[in-house]
Short mmCIF file of C-alpha atoms and ligand atoms in Angstrom, two decimals:
data_model
loop_
_atom_site.label_atom_id
_atom_site.label_comp_id
_atom_site.label_asym_id
_atom_site.label_seq_id
_atom_site.Cartn_x
_atom_site.Cartn_y
_atom_site.Cartn_z
CA MET A 260 -8.12 21.63 -3.99
CA ALA A 261 -5.84 24.19 -2.30
CA PHE A 262 -2.25 24.53 -1.17
CA ALA A 263 -0.62 26.52 1.64
CA HIS A 264 2.90 26.99 2.92
CA ILE A 265 2.90 25.70 6.52
CA ASN A 266 6.04 25.14 8.62
CA GLY A 267 8.30 25.22 5.59
CA ILE A 268 6.39 22.74 3.43
CA VAL A 269 3.48 22.90 1.04
CA VAL A 270 0.31 21.39 2.47
CA HIS A 271 -2.47 20.11 0.22
CA TYR A 272 -5.92 20.61 1.69
CA GLU A 273 -9.55 21.13 0.86
CA LEU A 274 -12.16 23.06 2.81
CA LEU A 275 -15.66 21.89 2.01
CA GLY A 276 -18.31 24.28 3.38
CA ASP A 277 -18.28 27.36 5.66
CA PRO A 278 -15.24 27.65 8.04
CA ASP A 279 -17.43 29.45 10.62
CA ALA A 280 -20.01 26.66 10.80
CA ARG A 281 -20.40 25.32 14.36
CA ASN A 282 -20.16 21.82 12.98
CA LEU A 283 -16.76 22.02 11.39
CA ILE A 284 -14.81 18.76 11.37
CA VAL A 285 -11.10 18.55 10.62
CA PHE A 286 -10.04 15.10 9.42
CA SER A 287 -6.46 13.76 9.69
CA ASN A 288 -5.50 10.80 7.50
CA SER A 289 -3.77 7.52 8.33
CA LEU A 290 -0.37 6.15 7.33
CA GLY A 291 -0.04 5.45 3.61
CA THR A 292 -3.19 7.34 2.57
CA ASP A 293 -4.22 10.84 1.56
CA PHE A 294 -7.27 12.97 2.29
CA ARG A 295 -9.41 11.23 -0.33
CA ILE A 296 -10.13 8.48 2.21
CA TRP A 297 -12.50 10.95 3.95
CA LEU A 298 -14.57 11.90 0.93
CA PRO A 299 -17.01 8.95 1.25
CA VAL A 300 -17.74 10.13 4.82
CA PHE A 301 -18.20 13.75 3.76
CA ASP A 302 -20.78 12.56 1.22
CA GLU A 303 -22.79 11.01 4.07
CA LEU A 304 -22.68 13.96 6.47
CA ALA A 305 -25.51 16.48 6.76
CA ASP A 306 -25.43 19.73 4.79
CA ASN A 307 -24.78 21.82 7.93
CA VAL A 308 -21.42 20.14 8.51
CA SER A 309 -18.31 21.58 6.92
CA VAL A 310 -15.08 19.70 6.61
CA LEU A 311 -11.36 20.42 6.37
CA VAL A 312 -9.26 17.58 4.93
CA TYR A 313 -5.53 17.63 4.23
CA ASP A 314 -2.66 15.37 3.26
CA SER A 315 -0.28 14.92 6.17
CA ARG A 316 3.40 15.73 5.69
CA GLY A 317 5.18 13.30 3.36
CA HIS A 318 1.87 11.98 1.98
CA GLY A 319 -0.35 12.78 -1.01
CA LEU A 320 0.38 16.16 -2.57
CA SER A 321 1.83 17.65 0.62
CA GLY A 322 5.57 18.19 0.73
CA GLY A 323 8.15 17.36 3.35
CA ALA A 324 9.04 13.83 2.26
CA ASP A 325 12.58 14.90 1.37
CA LYS A 326 13.69 15.52 4.99
CA PRO A 327 13.15 13.35 8.10
CA PHE A 328 10.32 14.53 10.34
CA GLY A 329 8.60 13.51 13.56
CA MET A 330 5.34 13.75 15.47
CA ASP A 331 6.00 17.38 16.53
CA ASP A 332 6.14 18.40 12.87
CA LEU A 333 2.90 16.54 12.10
CA VAL A 334 1.14 18.25 15.02
CA GLU A 335 2.54 21.70 14.14
CA ASP A 336 1.41 21.24 10.53
CA LEU A 337 -2.16 20.61 11.65
CA ALA A 338 -2.15 23.61 14.02
CA GLY A 339 -0.61 25.79 11.29
CA LEU A 340 -3.15 24.70 8.69
CA VAL A 341 -6.09 25.34 11.00
CA GLU A 342 -4.77 28.85 11.68
CA HIS A 343 -4.09 29.44 8.01
CA VAL A 344 -7.67 28.57 7.14
CA GLY A 345 -8.98 30.82 9.96
CA ILE A 346 -10.56 28.14 12.12
CA LYS A 347 -10.90 29.14 15.80
CA LYS A 348 -12.33 25.88 17.13
CA ALA A 349 -13.43 22.61 15.55
CA VAL A 350 -14.19 18.94 16.00
CA PHE A 351 -11.03 16.96 15.17
CA CYS A 352 -11.25 13.42 13.82
CA GLY A 353 -8.05 11.44 13.31
CA LEU A 354 -7.58 7.96 11.89
CA SER A 355 -4.70 5.89 13.28
CA VAL A 356 -1.59 8.12 13.01
CA GLY A 357 -4.10 10.92 12.36
CA GLY A 358 -5.52 10.09 15.80
CA LEU A 359 -2.05 10.46 17.32
CA ILE A 360 -1.75 13.85 15.61
CA VAL A 361 -5.10 14.92 17.10
CA GLN A 362 -4.01 13.77 20.59
CA GLY A 363 -0.80 15.78 20.16
CA LEU A 364 -2.77 18.81 18.99
CA TYR A 365 -5.00 18.61 22.05
CA ALA A 366 -1.92 18.55 24.32
CA LYS A 367 -0.37 21.59 22.60
CA ARG A 368 -3.38 23.63 21.52
CA PRO A 369 -6.47 22.56 23.49
CA GLU A 370 -8.21 25.87 22.75
CA LEU A 371 -8.61 24.77 19.12
CA VAL A 372 -10.47 21.59 20.02
CA ARG A 373 -14.25 21.44 20.57
CA LYS A 374 -14.65 17.65 20.43
CA ILE A 375 -12.51 14.69 19.42
CA VAL A 376 -13.20 11.58 17.35
CA LEU A 377 -10.42 8.99 17.60
CA CYS A 378 -10.81 6.42 14.90
CA ASP A 379 -8.86 3.12 14.93
CA THR A 380 -6.08 4.61 16.98
CA ALA A 381 -4.42 4.54 20.40
CA PRO A 382 -1.90 6.60 22.38
CA LYS A 383 0.81 4.15 21.33
CA ILE A 384 0.58 2.11 18.13
CA GLY A 385 2.72 -1.00 17.65
CA VAL A 386 6.19 -1.72 18.98
CA ALA A 387 9.61 -0.50 17.86
CA ASP A 388 10.76 -3.85 16.43
CA THR A 389 7.76 -4.12 14.11
CA TRP A 390 8.15 -0.55 12.88
CA ASN A 391 11.88 -1.04 12.32
CA ALA A 392 11.22 -4.24 10.34
CA ARG A 393 8.65 -2.43 8.18
CA ILE A 394 11.06 0.46 7.56
CA LYS A 395 13.83 -1.97 6.58
CA ALA A 396 11.51 -3.87 4.20
CA ILE A 397 10.63 -0.62 2.41
CA ARG A 398 14.25 0.54 2.26
CA ASP A 399 15.27 -2.84 0.81
CA ASN A 400 12.37 -3.56 -1.53
CA GLY A 401 10.07 -0.53 -1.83
CA MET A 402 6.45 0.25 -0.88
CA ALA A 403 4.89 -2.40 -3.14
CA SER A 404 6.72 -5.16 -1.27
CA ILE A 405 4.59 -4.64 1.85
CA ALA A 406 1.32 -3.72 0.13
CA ASP A 407 -0.37 -7.15 0.48
CA GLY A 408 0.18 -7.24 4.25
CA VAL A 409 -1.02 -3.66 4.66
CA MET A 410 -4.20 -4.29 2.62
CA GLU A 411 -4.99 -7.29 4.85
CA LYS A 412 -4.95 -5.03 7.89
CA TRP A 413 -6.79 -2.15 6.24
CA PHE A 414 -9.75 -4.11 4.90
CA THR A 415 -11.80 -7.19 5.86
CA PRO A 416 -11.82 -10.43 3.82
CA HIS A 417 -15.32 -9.42 2.68
CA PHE A 418 -13.97 -6.16 1.23
CA HIS A 419 -11.17 -8.11 -0.50
CA GLU A 420 -13.74 -10.44 -2.07
CA GLU A 421 -16.52 -8.00 -2.94
CA ARG A 422 -14.76 -4.73 -3.72
CA ASP A 423 -11.78 -5.72 -5.79
CA GLU A 424 -11.75 -2.50 -7.84
CA ASP A 425 -11.71 -0.38 -4.67
CA LEU A 426 -9.04 -2.64 -3.19
CA ASP A 427 -6.84 -2.15 -6.26
CA GLY A 428 -7.42 1.62 -6.14
CA TYR A 429 -6.46 1.94 -2.48
CA ARG A 430 -3.43 -0.26 -3.09
CA VAL A 431 -2.34 2.22 -5.79
CA MET A 432 -2.90 5.06 -3.31
CA PHE A 433 -0.66 3.24 -0.82
CA GLU A 434 2.08 2.35 -3.31
CA ARG A 435 2.25 5.94 -4.61
CA GLN A 436 3.07 7.48 -1.24
CA PRO A 437 6.70 8.65 -1.18
CA ALA A 438 8.70 5.94 0.62
CA SER A 439 10.67 8.57 2.54
CA GLY A 440 7.51 10.30 3.78
CA TYR A 441 6.00 6.96 4.76
CA ILE A 442 9.20 5.96 6.59
CA SER A 443 9.36 9.24 8.55
CA THR A 444 5.72 8.74 9.54
CA CYS A 445 6.49 5.16 10.70
CA GLU A 446 9.35 6.59 12.79
CA ALA A 447 7.02 9.24 14.22
CA ILE A 448 4.51 6.55 15.24
CA ARG A 449 7.27 4.32 16.64
CA ASP A 450 8.61 7.16 18.80
CA THR A 451 5.25 8.38 20.14
CA ASP A 452 3.50 7.39 23.35
CA PHE A 453 0.66 9.75 24.30
CA SER A 454 -0.64 7.59 27.18
CA ASP A 455 -0.23 10.47 29.63
CA ILE A 456 -2.27 12.81 27.45
CA LEU A 457 -5.45 10.71 27.49
CA PRO A 458 -6.47 11.36 31.12
CA THR A 459 -6.07 15.13 30.52
CA ILE A 460 -8.65 15.23 27.71
CA SER A 461 -11.65 17.18 28.98
CA VAL A 462 -13.60 17.69 25.77
CA PRO A 463 -16.24 15.18 24.63
CA THR A 464 -14.47 12.28 22.94
CA LEU A 465 -15.74 9.42 20.82
CA LEU A 466 -13.59 6.42 19.93
CA VAL A 467 -14.50 4.24 16.97
CA VAL A 468 -12.93 1.01 15.77
CA GLY A 469 -13.63 -1.64 13.16
CA ASP A 470 -14.33 -5.05 14.70
CA GLN A 471 -11.74 -6.62 12.34
CA ASP A 472 -9.07 -3.92 12.56
CA GLY A 473 -5.72 -5.72 12.17
CA SER A 474 -3.58 -2.66 12.98
CA THR A 475 -5.26 -1.13 16.04
CA PRO A 476 -7.58 -3.92 17.25
CA PRO A 477 -10.73 -3.25 19.29
CA GLU A 478 -9.10 -4.21 22.61
CA LEU A 479 -6.38 -1.58 22.10
CA VAL A 480 -8.92 1.12 21.29
CA ARG A 481 -11.11 0.03 24.21
CA ALA A 482 -8.12 0.41 26.56
CA ALA A 483 -7.56 3.92 25.19
CA SER A 484 -11.23 4.83 25.72
CA GLU A 485 -11.01 3.75 29.35
CA ARG A 486 -8.22 6.31 29.97
CA ILE A 487 -10.21 9.30 28.68
CA PRO A 488 -12.69 10.74 31.20
CA GLY A 489 -16.27 10.31 29.94
CA ALA A 490 -15.27 8.97 26.52
CA SER A 491 -17.50 6.57 24.63
CA LEU A 492 -16.52 3.71 22.33
CA GLN A 493 -18.36 2.39 19.28
CA VAL A 494 -17.34 -0.74 17.38
CA ILE A 495 -18.29 -0.90 13.70
CA GLU A 496 -19.19 -4.43 12.61
CA GLY A 497 -17.75 -5.84 9.40
CA CYS A 498 -14.95 -3.32 9.23
CA GLY A 499 -11.15 -3.25 9.17
CA HIS A 500 -8.70 -0.43 9.91
CA ILE A 501 -10.13 2.16 7.51
CA PRO A 502 -13.85 2.65 8.34
CA CYS A 503 -14.05 5.88 6.32
CA VAL A 504 -13.55 3.71 3.20
CA GLU A 505 -15.09 0.38 4.22
CA GLN A 506 -18.10 1.62 6.23
CA PRO A 507 -18.49 5.36 5.54
CA GLU A 508 -22.24 5.38 6.23
CA ALA A 509 -21.76 3.80 9.66
CA LEU A 510 -18.88 6.11 10.55
CA ALA A 511 -20.72 9.22 9.35
CA ALA A 512 -23.81 8.24 11.36
CA LEU A 513 -21.72 7.87 14.53
CA ILE A 514 -19.96 11.20 13.93
CA GLN A 515 -23.23 12.93 13.14
CA GLN A 516 -24.86 11.66 16.33
CA PHE A 517 -21.80 12.66 18.37
CA ILE A 518 -21.52 16.22 17.05
CA ARG A 519 -25.26 16.82 17.55
CA LYS A 520 -24.89 16.27 21.32
CA THR A 521 -23.98 19.49 23.17
O1 LIG B 1225 -2.65 3.37 9.85
C1 LIG B 1225 -1.82 4.01 10.54
O2 LIG B 1225 -1.81 5.25 10.52
C2 LIG B 1225 -0.83 3.28 11.40
C3 LIG B 1225 -1.20 1.89 11.76
C4 LIG B 1225 -0.78 0.90 10.74
O3 LIG B 1225 0.26 0.35 10.88
C5 LIG B 1225 -1.67 0.62 9.60
C6 LIG B 1225 -0.99 -0.10 8.49
O4 LIG B 1225 -0.75 -1.30 8.59
O5 LIG B 1225 -0.68 0.54 7.50
#
């Protein structure tokens, strides 16, 4: 557990392993979560892989929830953290809004990026009306008021039935995110369209999606994969929007295979 001042906020992060390892993966979390969603994947990765995880602005123990922010801030935070830690080049893996942040990082700082894993994400996620309705619901009634709907998109019915303790735990994680940080992140997603960035990506890229993802469904992720030269797509069966929690072994195996290729 570590903290750094980056772009005027405190960023909570953890570096697991050697920052100079060739197989260094930087993970960027999704909306309404913190970096703990990646720990089940880290547990499944080989010993020669090191990992940097962090809480994005307005989430977890990172600061910045008190002032509005946008996608540029989220991208600058990631670049600033990577520099702070002394990483020259890494594999970047982003989940959902984390995937948008990674796309934005590639556009601004391609020299930092060795390979990309885009997990349950797209260049544009959702439409303005839906984001505005979600923001209004939280302003009117708080985070807990939308938690049921969010959990339905995050996890499959099987997860809801068989892993009720985990479901309750991740619901608590969601409900504890600062509403203002969550709202700014919704606005950042609403206002972002990175469609033009995808064809410019020239590093090896893997896209992964859960077959039952209710937030960024397989067809959306497939369309994104078709815009990135040479990218490959893998669909994880029996999985919703958060494969790092629901199917960490499957996700880690795909990542491991991908980073092994030159
Ligand atoms: O998960 C994200 O980062 C954004 C996509 C989304 O809306 C997922 C959710 O329903 O919370």
